Coordinates of C-alpha atoms (C1' of nucleotides) in Angstrom, one line a residue:
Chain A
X1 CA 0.0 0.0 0.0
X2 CA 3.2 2.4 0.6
X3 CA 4.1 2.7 -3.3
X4 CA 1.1 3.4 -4.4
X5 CA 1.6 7.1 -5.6
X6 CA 4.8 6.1 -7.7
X7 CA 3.9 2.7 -9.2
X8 CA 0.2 3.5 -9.6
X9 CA -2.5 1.1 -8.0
X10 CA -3.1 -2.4 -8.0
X11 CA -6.8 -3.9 -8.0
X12 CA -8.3 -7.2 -7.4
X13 CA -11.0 -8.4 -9.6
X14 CA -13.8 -9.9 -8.2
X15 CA -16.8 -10.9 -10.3
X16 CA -18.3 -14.2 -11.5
X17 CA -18.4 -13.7 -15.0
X18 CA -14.6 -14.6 -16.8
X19 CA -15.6 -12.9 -19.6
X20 CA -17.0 -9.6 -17.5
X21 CA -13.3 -10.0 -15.3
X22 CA -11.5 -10.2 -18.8
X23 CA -13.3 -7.4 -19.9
X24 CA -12.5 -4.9 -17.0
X25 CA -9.2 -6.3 -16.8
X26 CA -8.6 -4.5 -20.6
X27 CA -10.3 -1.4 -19.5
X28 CA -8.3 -0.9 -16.5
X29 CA -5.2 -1.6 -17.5
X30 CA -5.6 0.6 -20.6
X31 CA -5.7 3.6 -18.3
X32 CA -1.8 3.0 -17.6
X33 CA -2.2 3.7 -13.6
X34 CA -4.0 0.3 -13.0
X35 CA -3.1 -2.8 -12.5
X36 CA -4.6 -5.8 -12.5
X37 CA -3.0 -8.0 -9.4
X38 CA -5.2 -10.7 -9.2
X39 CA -8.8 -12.1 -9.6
X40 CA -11.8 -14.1 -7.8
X41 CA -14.9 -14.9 -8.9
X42 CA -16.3 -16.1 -5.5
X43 CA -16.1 -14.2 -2.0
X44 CA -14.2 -17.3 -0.4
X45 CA -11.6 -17.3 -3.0
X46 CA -11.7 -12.8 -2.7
X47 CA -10.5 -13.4 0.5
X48 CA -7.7 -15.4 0.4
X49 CA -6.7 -13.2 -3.0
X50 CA -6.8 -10.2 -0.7
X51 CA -4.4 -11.8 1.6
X52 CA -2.2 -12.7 -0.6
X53 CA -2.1 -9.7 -2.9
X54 CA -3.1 -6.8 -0.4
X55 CA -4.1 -4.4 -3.3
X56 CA -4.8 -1.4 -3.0
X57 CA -8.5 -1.5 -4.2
X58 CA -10.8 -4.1 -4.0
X59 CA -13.5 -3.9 -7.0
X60 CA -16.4 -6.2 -6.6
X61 CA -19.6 -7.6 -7.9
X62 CA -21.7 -8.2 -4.6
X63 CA -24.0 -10.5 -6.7
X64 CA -22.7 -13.7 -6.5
X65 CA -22.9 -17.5 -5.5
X66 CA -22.7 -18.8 -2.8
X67 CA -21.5 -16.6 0.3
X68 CA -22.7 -12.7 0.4
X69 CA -20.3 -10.0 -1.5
X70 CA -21.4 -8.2 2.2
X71 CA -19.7 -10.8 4.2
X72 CA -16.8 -10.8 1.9
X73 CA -16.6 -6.8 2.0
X74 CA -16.5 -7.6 6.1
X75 CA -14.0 -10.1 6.3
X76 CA -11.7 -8.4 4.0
X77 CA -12.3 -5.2 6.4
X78 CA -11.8 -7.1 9.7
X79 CA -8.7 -8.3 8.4
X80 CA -7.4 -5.1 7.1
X81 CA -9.5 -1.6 7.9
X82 CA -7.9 0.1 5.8
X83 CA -8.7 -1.9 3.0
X84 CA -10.5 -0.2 -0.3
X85 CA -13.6 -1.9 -1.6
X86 CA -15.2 -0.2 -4.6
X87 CA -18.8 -2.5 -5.1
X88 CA -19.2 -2.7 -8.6
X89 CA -22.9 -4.4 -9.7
X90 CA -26.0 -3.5 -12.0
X91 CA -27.8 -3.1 -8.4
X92 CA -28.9 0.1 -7.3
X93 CA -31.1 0.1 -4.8
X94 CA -30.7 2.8 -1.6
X95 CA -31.2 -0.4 0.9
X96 CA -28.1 -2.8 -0.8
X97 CA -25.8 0.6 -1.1
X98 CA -26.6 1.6 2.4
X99 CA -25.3 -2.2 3.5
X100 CA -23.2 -2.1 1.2
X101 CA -21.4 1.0 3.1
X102 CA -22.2 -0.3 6.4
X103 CA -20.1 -3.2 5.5
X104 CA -17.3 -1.0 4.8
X105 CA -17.0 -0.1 1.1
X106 CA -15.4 3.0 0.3
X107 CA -17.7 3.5 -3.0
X108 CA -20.5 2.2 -4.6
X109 CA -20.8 2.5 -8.7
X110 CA -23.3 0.3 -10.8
X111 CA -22.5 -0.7 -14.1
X112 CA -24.8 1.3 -15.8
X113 CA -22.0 4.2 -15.1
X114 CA -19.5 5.5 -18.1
X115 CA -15.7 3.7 -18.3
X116 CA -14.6 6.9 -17.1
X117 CA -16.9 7.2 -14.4
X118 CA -15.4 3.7 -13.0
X119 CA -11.8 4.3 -13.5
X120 CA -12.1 7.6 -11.7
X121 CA -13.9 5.9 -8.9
X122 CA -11.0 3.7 -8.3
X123 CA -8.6 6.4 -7.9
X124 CA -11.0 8.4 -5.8
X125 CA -11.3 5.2 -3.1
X126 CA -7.4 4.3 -3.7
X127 CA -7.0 7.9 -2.4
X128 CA -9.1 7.1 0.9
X129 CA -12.1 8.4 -0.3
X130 CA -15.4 8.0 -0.9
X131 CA -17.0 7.3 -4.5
X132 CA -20.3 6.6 -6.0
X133 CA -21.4 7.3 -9.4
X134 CA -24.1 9.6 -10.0
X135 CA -27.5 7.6 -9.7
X136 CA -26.2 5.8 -6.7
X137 CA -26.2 9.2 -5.7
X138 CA -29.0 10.2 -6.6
X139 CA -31.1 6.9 -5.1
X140 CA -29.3 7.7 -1.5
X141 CA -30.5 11.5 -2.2
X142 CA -34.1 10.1 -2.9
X143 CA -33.7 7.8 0.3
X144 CA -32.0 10.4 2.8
X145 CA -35.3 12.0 4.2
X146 CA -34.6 8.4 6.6
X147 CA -30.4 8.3 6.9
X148 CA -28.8 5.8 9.2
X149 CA -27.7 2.2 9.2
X150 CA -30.2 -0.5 7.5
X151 CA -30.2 -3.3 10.0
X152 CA -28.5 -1.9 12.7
X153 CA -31.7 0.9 13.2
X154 CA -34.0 -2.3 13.3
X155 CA -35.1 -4.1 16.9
X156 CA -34.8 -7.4 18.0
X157 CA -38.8 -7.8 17.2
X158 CA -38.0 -6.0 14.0
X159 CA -35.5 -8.4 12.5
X160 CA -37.2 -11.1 14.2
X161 CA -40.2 -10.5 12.2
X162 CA -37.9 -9.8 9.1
X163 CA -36.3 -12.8 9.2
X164 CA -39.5 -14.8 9.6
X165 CA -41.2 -12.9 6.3
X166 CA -38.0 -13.3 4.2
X167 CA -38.3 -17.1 4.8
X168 CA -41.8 -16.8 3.2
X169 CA -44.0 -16.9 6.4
X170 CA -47.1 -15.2 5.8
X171 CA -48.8 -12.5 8.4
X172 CA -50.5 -14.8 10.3
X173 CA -48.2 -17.3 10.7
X174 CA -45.9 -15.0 11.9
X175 CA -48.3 -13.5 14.6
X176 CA -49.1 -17.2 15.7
X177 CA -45.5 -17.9 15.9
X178 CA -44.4 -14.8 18.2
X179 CA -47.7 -14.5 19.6
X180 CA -48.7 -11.2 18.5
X181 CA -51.8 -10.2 17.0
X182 CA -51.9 -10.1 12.9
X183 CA -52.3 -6.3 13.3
X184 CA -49.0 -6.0 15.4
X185 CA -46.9 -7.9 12.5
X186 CA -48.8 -5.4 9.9
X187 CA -47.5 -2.7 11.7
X188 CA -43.8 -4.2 11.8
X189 CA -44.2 -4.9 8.6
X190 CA -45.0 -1.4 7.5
X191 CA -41.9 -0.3 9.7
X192 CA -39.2 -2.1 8.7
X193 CA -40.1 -1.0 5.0
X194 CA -40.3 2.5 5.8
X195 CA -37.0 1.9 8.2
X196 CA -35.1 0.2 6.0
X197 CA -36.0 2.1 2.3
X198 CA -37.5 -0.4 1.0
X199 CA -40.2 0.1 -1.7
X200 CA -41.3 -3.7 -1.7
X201 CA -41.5 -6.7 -0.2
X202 CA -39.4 -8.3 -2.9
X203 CA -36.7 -5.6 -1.6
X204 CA -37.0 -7.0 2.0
X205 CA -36.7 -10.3 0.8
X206 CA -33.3 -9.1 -1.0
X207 CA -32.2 -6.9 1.9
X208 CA -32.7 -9.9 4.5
X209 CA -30.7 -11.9 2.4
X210 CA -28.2 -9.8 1.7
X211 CA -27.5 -9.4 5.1
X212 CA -27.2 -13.1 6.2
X213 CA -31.0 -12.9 7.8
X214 CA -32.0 -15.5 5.1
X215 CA -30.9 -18.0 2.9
X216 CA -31.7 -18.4 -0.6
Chain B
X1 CA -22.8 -11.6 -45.0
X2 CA -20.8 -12.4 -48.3
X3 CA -17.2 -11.3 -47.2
X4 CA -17.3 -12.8 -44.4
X5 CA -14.9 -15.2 -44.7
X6 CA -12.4 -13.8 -45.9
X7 CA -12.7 -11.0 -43.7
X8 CA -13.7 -11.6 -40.9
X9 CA -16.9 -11.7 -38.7
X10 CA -19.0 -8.2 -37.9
X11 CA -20.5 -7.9 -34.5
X12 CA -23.1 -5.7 -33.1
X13 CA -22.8 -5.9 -29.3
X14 CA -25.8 -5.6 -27.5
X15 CA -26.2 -4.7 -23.4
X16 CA -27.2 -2.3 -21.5
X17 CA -23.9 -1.9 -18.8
X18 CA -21.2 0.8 -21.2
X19 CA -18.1 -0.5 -19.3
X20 CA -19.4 -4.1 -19.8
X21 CA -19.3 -3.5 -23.5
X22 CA -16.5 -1.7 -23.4
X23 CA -15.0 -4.5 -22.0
X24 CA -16.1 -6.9 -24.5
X25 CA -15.3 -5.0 -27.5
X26 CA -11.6 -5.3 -26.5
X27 CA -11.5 -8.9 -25.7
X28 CA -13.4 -9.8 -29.3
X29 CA -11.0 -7.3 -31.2
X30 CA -8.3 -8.8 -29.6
X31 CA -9.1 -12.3 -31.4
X32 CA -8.4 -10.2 -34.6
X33 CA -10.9 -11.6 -36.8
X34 CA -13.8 -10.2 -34.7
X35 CA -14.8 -6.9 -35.6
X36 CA -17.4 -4.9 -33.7
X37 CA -18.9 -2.6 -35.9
X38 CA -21.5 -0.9 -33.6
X39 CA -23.2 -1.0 -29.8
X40 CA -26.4 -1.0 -28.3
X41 CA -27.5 -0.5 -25.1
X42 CA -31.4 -1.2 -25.4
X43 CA -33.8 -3.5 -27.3
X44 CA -35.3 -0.9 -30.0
X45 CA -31.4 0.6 -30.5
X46 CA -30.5 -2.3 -31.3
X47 CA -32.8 -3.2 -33.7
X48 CA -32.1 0.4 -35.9
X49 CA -28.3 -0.4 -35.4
X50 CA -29.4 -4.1 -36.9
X51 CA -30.7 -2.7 -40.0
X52 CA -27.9 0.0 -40.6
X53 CA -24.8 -2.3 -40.4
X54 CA -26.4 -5.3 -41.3
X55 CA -23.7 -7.5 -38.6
X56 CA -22.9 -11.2 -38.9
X57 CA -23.4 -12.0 -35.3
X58 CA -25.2 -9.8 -32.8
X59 CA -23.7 -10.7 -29.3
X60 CA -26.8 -9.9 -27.1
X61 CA -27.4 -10.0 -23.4
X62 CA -31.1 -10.1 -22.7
X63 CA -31.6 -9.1 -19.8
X64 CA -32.4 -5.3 -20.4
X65 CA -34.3 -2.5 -19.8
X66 CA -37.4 -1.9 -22.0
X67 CA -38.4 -4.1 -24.4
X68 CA -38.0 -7.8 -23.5
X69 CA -34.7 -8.9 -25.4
X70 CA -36.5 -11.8 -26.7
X71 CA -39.0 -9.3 -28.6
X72 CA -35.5 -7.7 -30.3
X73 CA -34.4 -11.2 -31.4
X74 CA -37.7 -11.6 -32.8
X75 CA -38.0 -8.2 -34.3
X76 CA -34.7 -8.9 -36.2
X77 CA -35.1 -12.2 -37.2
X78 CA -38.2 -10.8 -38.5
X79 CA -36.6 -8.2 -40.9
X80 CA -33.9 -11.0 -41.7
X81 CA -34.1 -14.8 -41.4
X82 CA -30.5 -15.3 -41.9
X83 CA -29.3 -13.2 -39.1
X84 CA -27.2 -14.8 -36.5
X85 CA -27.8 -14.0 -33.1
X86 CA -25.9 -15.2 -30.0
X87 CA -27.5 -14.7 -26.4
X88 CA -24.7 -13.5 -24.1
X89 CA -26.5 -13.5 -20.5
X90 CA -25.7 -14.5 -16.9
X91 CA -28.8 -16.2 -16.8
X92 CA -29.1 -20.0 -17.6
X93 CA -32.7 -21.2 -16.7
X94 CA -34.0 -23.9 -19.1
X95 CA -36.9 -21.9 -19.5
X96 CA -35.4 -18.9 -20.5
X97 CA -32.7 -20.8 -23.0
X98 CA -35.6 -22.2 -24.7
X99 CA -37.3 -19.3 -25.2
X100 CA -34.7 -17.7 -26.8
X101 CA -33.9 -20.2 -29.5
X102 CA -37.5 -20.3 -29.4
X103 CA -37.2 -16.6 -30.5
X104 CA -34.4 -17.4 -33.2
X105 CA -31.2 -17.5 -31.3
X106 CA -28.8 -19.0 -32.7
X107 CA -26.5 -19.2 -29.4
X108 CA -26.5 -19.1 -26.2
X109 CA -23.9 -18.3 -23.9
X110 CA -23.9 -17.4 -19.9
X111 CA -21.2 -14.9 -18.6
X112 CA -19.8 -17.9 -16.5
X113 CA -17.9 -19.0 -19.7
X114 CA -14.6 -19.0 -20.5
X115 CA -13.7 -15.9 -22.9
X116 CA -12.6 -18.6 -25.8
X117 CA -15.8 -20.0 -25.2
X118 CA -17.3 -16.9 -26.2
X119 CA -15.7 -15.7 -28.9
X120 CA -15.9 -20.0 -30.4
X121 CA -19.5 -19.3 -30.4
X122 CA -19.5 -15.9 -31.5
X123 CA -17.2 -17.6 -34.9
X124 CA -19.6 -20.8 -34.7
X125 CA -23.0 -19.4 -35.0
X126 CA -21.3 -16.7 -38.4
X127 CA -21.0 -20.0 -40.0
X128 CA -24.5 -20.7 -39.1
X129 CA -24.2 -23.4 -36.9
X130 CA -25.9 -24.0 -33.5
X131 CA -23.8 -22.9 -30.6
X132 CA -24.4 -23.1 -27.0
X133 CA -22.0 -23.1 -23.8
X134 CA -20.9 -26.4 -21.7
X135 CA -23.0 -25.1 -18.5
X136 CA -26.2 -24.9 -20.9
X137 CA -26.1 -27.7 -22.6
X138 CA -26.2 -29.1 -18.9
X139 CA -29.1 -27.5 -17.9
X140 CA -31.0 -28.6 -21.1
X141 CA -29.8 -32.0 -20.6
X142 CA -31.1 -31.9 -16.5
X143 CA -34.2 -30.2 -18.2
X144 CA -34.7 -32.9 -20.7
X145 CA -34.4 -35.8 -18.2
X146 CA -36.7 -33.6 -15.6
X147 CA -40.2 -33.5 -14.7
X148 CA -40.2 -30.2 -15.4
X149 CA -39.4 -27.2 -13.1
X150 CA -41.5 -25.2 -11.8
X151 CA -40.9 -22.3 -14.2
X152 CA -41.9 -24.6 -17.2
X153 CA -45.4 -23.8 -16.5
X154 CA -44.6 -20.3 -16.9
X155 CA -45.6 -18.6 -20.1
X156 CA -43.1 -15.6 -21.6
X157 CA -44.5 -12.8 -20.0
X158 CA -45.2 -14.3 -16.6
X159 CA -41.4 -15.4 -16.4
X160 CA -40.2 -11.4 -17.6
X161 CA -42.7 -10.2 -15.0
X162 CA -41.2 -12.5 -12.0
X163 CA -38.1 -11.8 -12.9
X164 CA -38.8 -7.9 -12.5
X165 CA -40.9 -8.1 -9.3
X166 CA -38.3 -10.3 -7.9
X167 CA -35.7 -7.9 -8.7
X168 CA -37.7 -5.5 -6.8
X169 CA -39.6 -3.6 -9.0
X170 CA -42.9 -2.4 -8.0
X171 CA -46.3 -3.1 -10.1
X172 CA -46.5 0.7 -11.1
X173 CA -42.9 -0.1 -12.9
X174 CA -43.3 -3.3 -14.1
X175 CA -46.3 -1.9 -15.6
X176 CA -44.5 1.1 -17.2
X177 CA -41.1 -0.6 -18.1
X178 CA -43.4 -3.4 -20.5
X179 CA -46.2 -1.0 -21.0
X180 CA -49.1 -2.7 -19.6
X181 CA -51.9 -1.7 -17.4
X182 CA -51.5 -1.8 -13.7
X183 CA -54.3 -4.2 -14.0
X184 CA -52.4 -7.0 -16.1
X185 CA -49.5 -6.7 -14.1
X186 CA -51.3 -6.8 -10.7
X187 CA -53.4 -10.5 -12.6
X188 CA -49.4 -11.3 -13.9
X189 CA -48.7 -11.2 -10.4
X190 CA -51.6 -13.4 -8.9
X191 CA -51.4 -15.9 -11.5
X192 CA -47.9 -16.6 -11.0
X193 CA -48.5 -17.1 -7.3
X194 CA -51.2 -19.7 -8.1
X195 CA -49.3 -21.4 -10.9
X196 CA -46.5 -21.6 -8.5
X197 CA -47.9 -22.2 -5.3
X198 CA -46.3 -19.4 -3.7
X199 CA -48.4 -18.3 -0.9
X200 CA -46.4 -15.0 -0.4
X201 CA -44.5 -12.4 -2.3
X202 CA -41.2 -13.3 -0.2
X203 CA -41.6 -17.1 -1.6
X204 CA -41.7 -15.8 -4.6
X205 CA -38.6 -14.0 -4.7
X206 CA -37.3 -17.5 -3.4
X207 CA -38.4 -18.8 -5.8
X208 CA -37.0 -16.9 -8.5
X209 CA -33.7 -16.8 -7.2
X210 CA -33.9 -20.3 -7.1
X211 CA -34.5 -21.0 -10.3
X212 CA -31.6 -18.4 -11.3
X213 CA -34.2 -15.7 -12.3
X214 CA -32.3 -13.2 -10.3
X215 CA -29.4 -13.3 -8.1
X216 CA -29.4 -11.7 -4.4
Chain C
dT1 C1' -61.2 -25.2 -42.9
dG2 C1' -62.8 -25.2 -38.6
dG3 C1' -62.1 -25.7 -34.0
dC4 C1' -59.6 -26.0 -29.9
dA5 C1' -56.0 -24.7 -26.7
dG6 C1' -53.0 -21.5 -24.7
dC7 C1' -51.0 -17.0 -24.1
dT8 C1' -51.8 -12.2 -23.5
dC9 C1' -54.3 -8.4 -22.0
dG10 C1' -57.5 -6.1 -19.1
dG11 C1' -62.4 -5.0 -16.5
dG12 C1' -65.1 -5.8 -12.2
dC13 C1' -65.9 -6.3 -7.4
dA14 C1' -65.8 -8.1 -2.8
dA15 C1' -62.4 -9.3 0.6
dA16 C1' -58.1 -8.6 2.4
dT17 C1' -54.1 -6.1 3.2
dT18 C1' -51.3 -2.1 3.4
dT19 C1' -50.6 2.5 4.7
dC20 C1' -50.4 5.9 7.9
dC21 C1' -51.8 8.2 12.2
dC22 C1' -52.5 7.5 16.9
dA23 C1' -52.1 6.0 22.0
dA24 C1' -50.3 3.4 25.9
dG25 C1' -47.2 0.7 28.7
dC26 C1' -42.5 -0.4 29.6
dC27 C1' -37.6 0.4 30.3
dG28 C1' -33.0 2.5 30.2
dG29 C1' -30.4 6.6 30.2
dA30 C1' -29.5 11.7 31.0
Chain D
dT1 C1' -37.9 12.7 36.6
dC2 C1' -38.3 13.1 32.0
dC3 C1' -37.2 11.9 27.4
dG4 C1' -36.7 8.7 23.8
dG5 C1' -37.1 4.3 21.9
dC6 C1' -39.2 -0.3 21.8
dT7 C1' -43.3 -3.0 21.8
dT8 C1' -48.0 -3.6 21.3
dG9 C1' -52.3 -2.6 19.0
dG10 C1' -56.7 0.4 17.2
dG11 C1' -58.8 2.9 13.4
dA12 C1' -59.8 4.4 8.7
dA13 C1' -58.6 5.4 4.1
dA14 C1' -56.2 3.7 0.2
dT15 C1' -54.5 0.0 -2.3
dT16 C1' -53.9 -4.8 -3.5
dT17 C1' -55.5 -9.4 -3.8
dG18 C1' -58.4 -13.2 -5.1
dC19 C1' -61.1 -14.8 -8.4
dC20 C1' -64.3 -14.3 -12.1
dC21 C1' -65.0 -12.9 -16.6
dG22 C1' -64.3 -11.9 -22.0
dA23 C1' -61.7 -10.8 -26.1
dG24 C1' -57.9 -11.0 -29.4
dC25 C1' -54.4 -13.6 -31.2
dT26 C1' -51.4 -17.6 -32.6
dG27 C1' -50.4 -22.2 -33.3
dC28 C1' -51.7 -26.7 -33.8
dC29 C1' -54.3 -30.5 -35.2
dA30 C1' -57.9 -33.0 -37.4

DNA sequence: TGGCAGCTCGGGCAAATTTCCCAAGCCGGA
DNA sequence: TCCGGCTTGGGAAATTTGCCCGAGCTGCCA
């Protein structure tokens, strides 16, 4: 991480797609100050790369198989803080970018963005700071009238209750579970959407799982 | 489509992510007989480019905003029988693959392949042959020997619908993004539920993602 | 050629749910 | 003690769901 200014910065890959790696692999190192240090398509194999490799800036596709890019952004953060992680995915809803910086990634750009737009955004976070591209945003600006955390502002009933629904339990099976009435999980219901910037259950369902709630 | 063999084979790349095409425009001119000649980034886009350059292969991912991308094969194949079109996507449901031969594909590819893979096909289906990845010819092998998944019994539209509400689209933009009424979505949305047996929108999303219809 | 089946698209309407506002009890911290 | 947050629910309007219907279209099969 100390050479960083002279020799320009290294990156780790990580993305499920050999032919999408390949791809950014060209773009990047086209721009003469990237390098390409190493690749993973998995969050396991992410991991050990980073270990190995230490690069300066960590860009990542959080949708993949098997284990969550989020608990991959955290272990590569619990191992090293001041580790860069630029999320790079076609996802831009304000609920996975908020986790996605709650799990410690320095930016956030979605694939919709301009080459240029990306390459910057790896300097920007391999310079300590923060990046997102413009309609990432944009959706936080739309989502801000509620800031904060998106799990960590939610109860123990709350993520109780989350959990349940994202596992495909229905209202009433819910309240018969907990032993609430149906109108108590409506409410909790309504609250964790409005809590957590969702827009739809589908969201929820996505959120939960993104954050290890649920398994898919 | 008369030169081609002699010099080379014209592409018109198709997806909606610019760095993602970026990206694959310099791993197929790298081959040195691929030559993309133009770029789209939407269904109806790439239908106009279609009829100006008039490509050998179009490289498509269909997975985009707008109009389905099996309408856009359709459309071309429409205006000419003899076009070549190879699906580049990162989904590989049976359903979904069959459809798009269905359509007039002429490949099929996931992003999981290897980039020779790719670029085989792409060279396989400009000499008019059939061209699919190893990973699909799985699936349609486990599909052929199956009962049947769940998704089979889901017509075009249904499947294009889940795959949207499961991504987390509302009704109001499902609605808008494949110009229905409200109504038809809202009827989309019950039917699937029945047809499937999901009781609840979160086992729906479940079941999406298990099927590979989206990715969480 | 006719007819049937299936997909697509939407209207209608009662029932159910969601949305949002509200209140009250409880508990921990300032 | 008082404030704030969590938990629990009522109420009422708005919206969605569940289920029924028909109509247009396409493909298939006799």
């Amino acid at each position: 991480m100390s050479e960083v200014a002279t020799t320009g910065v290294s990156v780790l890959l990580v993305d499920d797609h050999p032919i999408v790696r390949q791809g950014y692999r060209r773009v990047l190192e086209s721009q003469g100050d990237l390098h390409v240090v190493a690749e993973a398509d998995n969050a396991a194999d992410a991991y050990s790369a980073f270990k190995v490799h230490e690069p300066d800036v960590v860009v990542m596709d959080i949708s993949m198989p098997g284990a969550s890019g989020l608990e991959a952004i955290r272990n590569i953060r619990a191992r090293n803080p001041r580790a860069r992680i630029l999320v790079f995915t076609m996802h831009n809803e304000a609920v996975l970018v908020k986790a996605a910086f709650n799990a410690g990634a320095s930016g956030f750009v979605t694939k919709s963005s301009a080459p240029s737009a990306v390459v910057n955004a790896i300097r920007s976070v391999a310079r300590g700071e923060r990046a997102m591209s413009d309609d990432i945003a944009h959706v936080l600006a739309e989502d801000s009238l509620s800031a904060g955390s998106v799990l960590d502002q939610l109860g123990e009933r709350e993520i109780e209750i989350l959990r349940q629904f994202a596992g495909g339990a229905t209202t009433e099976e819910i309240a018969a579970q907990l032993n609430l009435s149906v109108k108590t999980v409506q409410n909790y219901h309504y609250l964790i959407k409005t809590k957590t910037g969702a827009r739809t259950d589908a969201q929820l369902v996505r959120l939960a799982a993104a954050c290890g709630l649920t398994r898919i």
